[in-house]
Amino acid sequence: QPTSKCHPAETASRCGSKPKKPDRKTGNPLAMAAGLATLHKVLAPTFFEQLEQKTSRLVDGLRRAGETTGLPMVVNQVGGMFGFFFTASGSVTCFSEVMASDTDRFQVFFHAMLEAGVYLAPSAFETAFMSIAHGDTEIDQTIEKATAALDAMA
């Protein structure tokens, strides 16, 4: 009998798996409306340009903070994603450069930022993501807090 005419449970059992149960969120009107609203925002003509500009503003501020304090720091950015590494290498573009970064220094920075109310990923190897909801005020506050944290570490 062709698979297309089999009951889903029978087809799944042939593949060695159980049929999926519907997710609680499947078809939930609120979840669907939120997803649709998100798509409308993301599809706006200037969405990604604005996101990249906001990210660049933050990244530039983090770079300046590192330079001001004299701590060796590399900040990378692609679109709305960014990451930073405590290293004197000048650039971080490959696995070996990432692994050579100072993860202990990152942990000190992470905890200082956390105490200041800025929530970063706890690992030096994770990427950060900017939100379109963040404005100049939040970005400036984050840069100020990062500068203070780096000053305390220098």
PDB file of C-alpha atoms in Angstrom:
ATOM      1  CA  GLN A   1       0.000   0.000   0.000  1.00  0.00           C
ATOM      2  CA  PRO A   2       1.475   3.442  -0.915  1.00  0.00           C
ATOM      3  CA  THR A   3       2.606   5.529   2.021  1.00  0.00           C
ATOM      4  CA  SER A   4       0.330   8.404   1.026  1.00  0.00           C
ATOM      5  CA  LYS A   5      -2.731   6.251   1.762  1.00  0.00           C
ATOM      6  CA  CYS A   6      -1.451   5.027   5.117  1.00  0.00           C
ATOM      7  CA  HIS A   7      -2.586   6.434   8.416  1.00  0.00           C
ATOM      8  CA  PRO A   8       0.048   8.862   9.822  1.00  0.00           C
ATOM      9  CA  ALA A   9       0.670   6.610  12.834  1.00  0.00           C
ATOM     10  CA  GLU A  10       1.290   3.647  10.541  1.00  0.00           C
ATOM     11  CA  THR A  11       3.643   5.664   8.310  1.00  0.00           C
ATOM     12  CA  ALA A  12       5.538   7.026  11.305  1.00  0.00           C
ATOM     13  CA  SER A  13       5.906   3.576  12.838  1.00  0.00           C
ATOM     14  CA  ARG A  14       7.541   2.354   9.613  1.00  0.00           C
ATOM     15  CA  CYS A  15      10.126   5.119  10.031  1.00  0.00           C
ATOM     16  CA  GLY A  16      10.748   4.182  13.646  1.00  0.00           C
ATOM     17  CA  SER A  17       9.155   7.272  15.158  1.00  0.00           C
ATOM     18  CA  LYS A  18       5.920   8.212  16.828  1.00  0.00           C
ATOM     19  CA  PRO A  19       3.426  10.601  15.220  1.00  0.00           C
ATOM     20  CA  LYS A  20       3.776  14.179  16.438  1.00  0.00           C
ATOM     21  CA  LYS A  21       1.140  15.504  18.748  1.00  0.00           C
ATOM     22  CA  PRO A  22      -0.120  18.994  18.004  1.00  0.00           C
ATOM     23  CA  ASP A  23       1.714  21.713  19.889  1.00  0.00           C
ATOM     24  CA  ARG A  24      -0.343  23.756  22.347  1.00  0.00           C
ATOM     25  CA  LYS A  25       0.583  26.892  20.401  1.00  0.00           C
ATOM     26  CA  THR A  26      -0.450  25.507  17.012  1.00  0.00           C
ATOM     27  CA  GLY A  27      -3.228  27.693  15.716  1.00  0.00           C
ATOM     28  CA  ASN A  28      -3.357  29.788  18.882  1.00  0.00           C
ATOM     29  CA  PRO A  29      -4.891  33.091  17.734  1.00  0.00           C
ATOM     30  CA  LEU A  30      -2.643  35.185  19.969  1.00  0.00           C
ATOM     31  CA  ALA A  31       0.532  33.410  18.803  1.00  0.00           C
ATOM     32  CA  MET A  32      -0.576  33.737  15.180  1.00  0.00           C
ATOM     33  CA  ALA A  33      -1.306  37.463  15.603  1.00  0.00           C
ATOM     34  CA  ALA A  34       2.083  38.032  17.266  1.00  0.00           C
ATOM     35  CA  GLY A  35       3.866  36.163  14.476  1.00  0.00           C
ATOM     36  CA  LEU A  36       2.008  38.098  11.798  1.00  0.00           C
ATOM     37  CA  ALA A  37       2.748  41.436  13.495  1.00  0.00           C
ATOM     38  CA  THR A  38       6.435  40.490  13.693  1.00  0.00           C
ATOM     39  CA  LEU A  39       6.497  39.631   9.993  1.00  0.00           C
ATOM     40  CA  HIS A  40       4.902  42.973   9.116  1.00  0.00           C
ATOM     41  CA  LYS A  41       7.612  44.805  11.096  1.00  0.00           C
ATOM     42  CA  VAL A  42      10.468  42.765   9.636  1.00  0.00           C
ATOM     43  CA  LEU A  43       9.184  43.226   6.088  1.00  0.00           C
ATOM     44  CA  ALA A  44       9.125  47.035   6.413  1.00  0.00           C
ATOM     45  CA  PRO A  45      11.484  48.523   3.805  1.00  0.00           C
ATOM     46  CA  THR A  46      13.946  50.038   6.317  1.00  0.00           C
ATOM     47  CA  PHE A  47      13.768  47.462   9.116  1.00  0.00           C
ATOM     48  CA  PHE A  48      17.167  45.832   8.609  1.00  0.00           C
ATOM     49  CA  GLU A  49      18.844  49.152   7.797  1.00  0.00           C
ATOM     50  CA  GLN A  50      17.576  50.600  11.092  1.00  0.00           C
ATOM     51  CA  LEU A  51      18.595  47.470  12.989  1.00  0.00           C
ATOM     52  CA  GLU A  52      22.110  47.596  11.554  1.00  0.00           C
ATOM     53  CA  GLN A  53      22.423  51.320  12.370  1.00  0.00           C
ATOM     54  CA  LYS A  54      21.408  50.713  15.976  1.00  0.00           C
ATOM     55  CA  THR A  55      23.851  47.817  16.248  1.00  0.00           C
ATOM     56  CA  SER A  56      26.647  49.914  14.722  1.00  0.00           C
ATOM     57  CA  ARG A  57      25.968  52.678  17.237  1.00  0.00           C
ATOM     58  CA  LEU A  58      26.361  50.228  20.125  1.00  0.00           C
ATOM     59  CA  VAL A  59      29.374  48.451  18.610  1.00  0.00           C
ATOM     60  CA  ASP A  60      31.172  51.753  17.945  1.00  0.00           C
ATOM     61  CA  GLY A  61      30.537  52.773  21.554  1.00  0.00           C
ATOM     62  CA  LEU A  62      31.886  49.478  22.869  1.00  0.00           C
ATOM     63  CA  ARG A  63      35.007  49.861  20.700  1.00  0.00           C
ATOM     64  CA  ARG A  64      35.561  53.416  21.998  1.00  0.00           C
ATOM     65  CA  ALA A  65      35.117  52.197  25.568  1.00  0.00           C
ATOM     66  CA  GLY A  66      37.735  49.505  25.025  1.00  0.00           C
ATOM     67  CA  GLU A  67      40.147  51.997  23.454  1.00  0.00           C
ATOM     68  CA  THR A  68      39.598  54.568  26.216  1.00  0.00           C
ATOM     69  CA  THR A  69      40.353  52.080  28.978  1.00  0.00           C
ATOM     70  CA  GLY A  70      43.258  50.501  27.137  1.00  0.00           C
ATOM     71  CA  LEU A  71      41.827  46.999  27.473  1.00  0.00           C
ATOM     72  CA  PRO A  72      42.520  44.875  24.397  1.00  0.00           C
ATOM     73  CA  MET A  73      39.088  44.261  22.938  1.00  0.00           C
ATOM     74  CA  VAL A  74      37.769  43.274  19.507  1.00  0.00           C
ATOM     75  CA  VAL A  75      34.120  43.902  18.632  1.00  0.00           C
ATOM     76  CA  ASN A  76      32.659  42.225  15.529  1.00  0.00           C
ATOM     77  CA  GLN A  77      29.352  42.973  13.850  1.00  0.00           C
ATOM     78  CA  VAL A  78      27.255  41.474  11.086  1.00  0.00           C
ATOM     79  CA  GLY A  79      23.903  43.205  10.605  1.00  0.00           C
ATOM     80  CA  GLY A  80      22.043  43.108  13.929  1.00  0.00           C
ATOM     81  CA  MET A  81      24.436  40.572  15.483  1.00  0.00           C
ATOM     82  CA  PHE A  82      27.582  41.418  17.394  1.00  0.00           C
ATOM     83  CA  GLY A  83      30.152  39.843  19.618  1.00  0.00           C
ATOM     84  CA  PHE A  84      33.212  40.967  21.500  1.00  0.00           C
ATOM     85  CA  PHE A  85      36.400  39.338  22.622  1.00  0.00           C
ATOM     86  CA  PHE A  86      39.095  40.408  25.038  1.00  0.00           C
ATOM     87  CA  THR A  87      42.214  39.908  22.954  1.00  0.00           C
ATOM     88  CA  ALA A  88      45.172  41.894  21.673  1.00  0.00           C
ATOM     89  CA  SER A  89      45.109  40.117  18.291  1.00  0.00           C
ATOM     90  CA  GLY A  90      43.422  43.058  16.555  1.00  0.00           C
ATOM     91  CA  SER A  91      40.838  40.843  14.880  1.00  0.00           C
ATOM     92  CA  VAL A  92      38.880  37.696  15.584  1.00  0.00           C
ATOM     93  CA  THR A  93      37.910  35.877  12.410  1.00  0.00           C
ATOM     94  CA  CYS A  94      38.544  32.200  13.085  1.00  0.00           C
ATOM     95  CA  PHE A  95      38.201  29.525  15.741  1.00  0.00           C
ATOM     96  CA  SER A  96      41.804  29.697  16.952  1.00  0.00           C
ATOM     97  CA  GLU A  97      41.518  33.469  17.512  1.00  0.00           C
ATOM     98  CA  VAL A  98      38.278  32.971  19.433  1.00  0.00           C
ATOM     99  CA  MET A  99      39.902  30.319  21.606  1.00  0.00           C
ATOM    100  CA  ALA A 100      42.879  32.600  22.302  1.00  0.00           C
ATOM    101  CA  SER A 101      40.633  35.326  23.754  1.00  0.00           C
ATOM    102  CA  ASP A 102      40.620  36.055  27.488  1.00  0.00           C
ATOM    103  CA  THR A 103      37.464  34.311  28.749  1.00  0.00           C
ATOM    104  CA  ASP A 104      38.266  35.110  32.393  1.00  0.00           C
ATOM    105  CA  ARG A 105      38.214  38.816  31.563  1.00  0.00           C
ATOM    106  CA  PHE A 106      34.934  38.294  29.714  1.00  0.00           C
ATOM    107  CA  GLN A 107      33.413  36.751  32.849  1.00  0.00           C
ATOM    108  CA  VAL A 108      34.431  39.761  34.933  1.00  0.00           C
ATOM    109  CA  PHE A 109      32.863  42.058  32.313  1.00  0.00           C
ATOM    110  CA  PHE A 110      29.729  39.915  32.069  1.00  0.00           C
ATOM    111  CA  HIS A 111      29.141  40.055  35.831  1.00  0.00           C
ATOM    112  CA  ALA A 112      29.820  43.796  36.000  1.00  0.00           C
ATOM    113  CA  MET A 113      27.287  44.390  33.230  1.00  0.00           C
ATOM    114  CA  LEU A 114      24.789  42.064  34.887  1.00  0.00           C
ATOM    115  CA  GLU A 115      25.100  44.009  38.149  1.00  0.00           C
ATOM    116  CA  ALA A 116      24.539  47.198  36.144  1.00  0.00           C
ATOM    117  CA  GLY A 117      21.317  45.764  34.692  1.00  0.00           C
ATOM    118  CA  VAL A 118      22.617  44.845  31.218  1.00  0.00           C
ATOM    119  CA  TYR A 119      21.903  41.238  30.366  1.00  0.00           C
ATOM    120  CA  LEU A 120      24.481  39.679  28.048  1.00  0.00           C
ATOM    121  CA  ALA A 121      24.950  36.040  27.136  1.00  0.00           C
ATOM    122  CA  PRO A 122      27.090  34.427  29.861  1.00  0.00           C
ATOM    123  CA  SER A 123      29.566  32.832  27.443  1.00  0.00           C
ATOM    124  CA  ALA A 124      32.314  34.659  25.571  1.00  0.00           C
ATOM    125  CA  PHE A 125      31.514  32.441  22.608  1.00  0.00           C
ATOM    126  CA  GLU A 126      27.900  33.503  22.104  1.00  0.00           C
ATOM    127  CA  THR A 127      26.594  36.112  19.704  1.00  0.00           C
ATOM    128  CA  ALA A 128      24.547  39.051  20.926  1.00  0.00           C
ATOM    129  CA  PHE A 129      21.528  40.374  19.044  1.00  0.00           C
ATOM    130  CA  MET A 130      20.272  43.949  18.928  1.00  0.00           C
ATOM    131  CA  SER A 131      16.552  44.577  19.174  1.00  0.00           C
ATOM    132  CA  ILE A 132      14.794  47.104  16.965  1.00  0.00           C
ATOM    133  CA  ALA A 133      12.962  48.189  20.134  1.00  0.00           C
ATOM    134  CA  HIS A 134      16.143  49.644  21.658  1.00  0.00           C
ATOM    135  CA  GLY A 135      16.474  53.377  21.143  1.00  0.00           C
ATOM    136  CA  ASP A 136      19.320  55.836  21.477  1.00  0.00           C
ATOM    137  CA  THR A 137      18.695  56.213  25.224  1.00  0.00           C
ATOM    138  CA  GLU A 138      19.092  52.478  25.913  1.00  0.00           C
ATOM    139  CA  ILE A 139      22.105  52.229  23.619  1.00  0.00           C
ATOM    140  CA  ASP A 140      23.797  55.222  25.295  1.00  0.00           C
ATOM    141  CA  GLN A 141      23.086  53.789  28.749  1.00  0.00           C
ATOM    142  CA  THR A 142      24.579  50.452  27.713  1.00  0.00           C
ATOM    143  CA  ILE A 143      27.719  52.167  26.404  1.00  0.00           C
ATOM    144  CA  GLU A 144      28.031  54.176  29.650  1.00  0.00           C
ATOM    145  CA  LYS A 145      27.663  51.038  31.752  1.00  0.00           C
ATOM    146  CA  ALA A 146      30.162  49.152  29.585  1.00  0.00           C
ATOM    147  CA  THR A 147      32.641  52.028  29.892  1.00  0.00           C
ATOM    148  CA  ALA A 148      32.260  52.001  33.682  1.00  0.00           C
ATOM    149  CA  ALA A 149      32.704  48.219  33.806  1.00  0.00           C
ATOM    150  CA  LEU A 150      35.799  48.377  31.604  1.00  0.00           C
ATOM    151  CA  ASP A 151      37.221  51.275  33.653  1.00  0.00           C
ATOM    152  CA  ALA A 152      36.867  49.174  36.797  1.00  0.00           C
ATOM    153  CA  MET A 153      38.666  46.280  35.082  1.00  0.00           C
ATOM    154  CA  ALA A 154      41.575  48.359  33.749  1.00  0.00           C
TER     155      ALA A 154
END
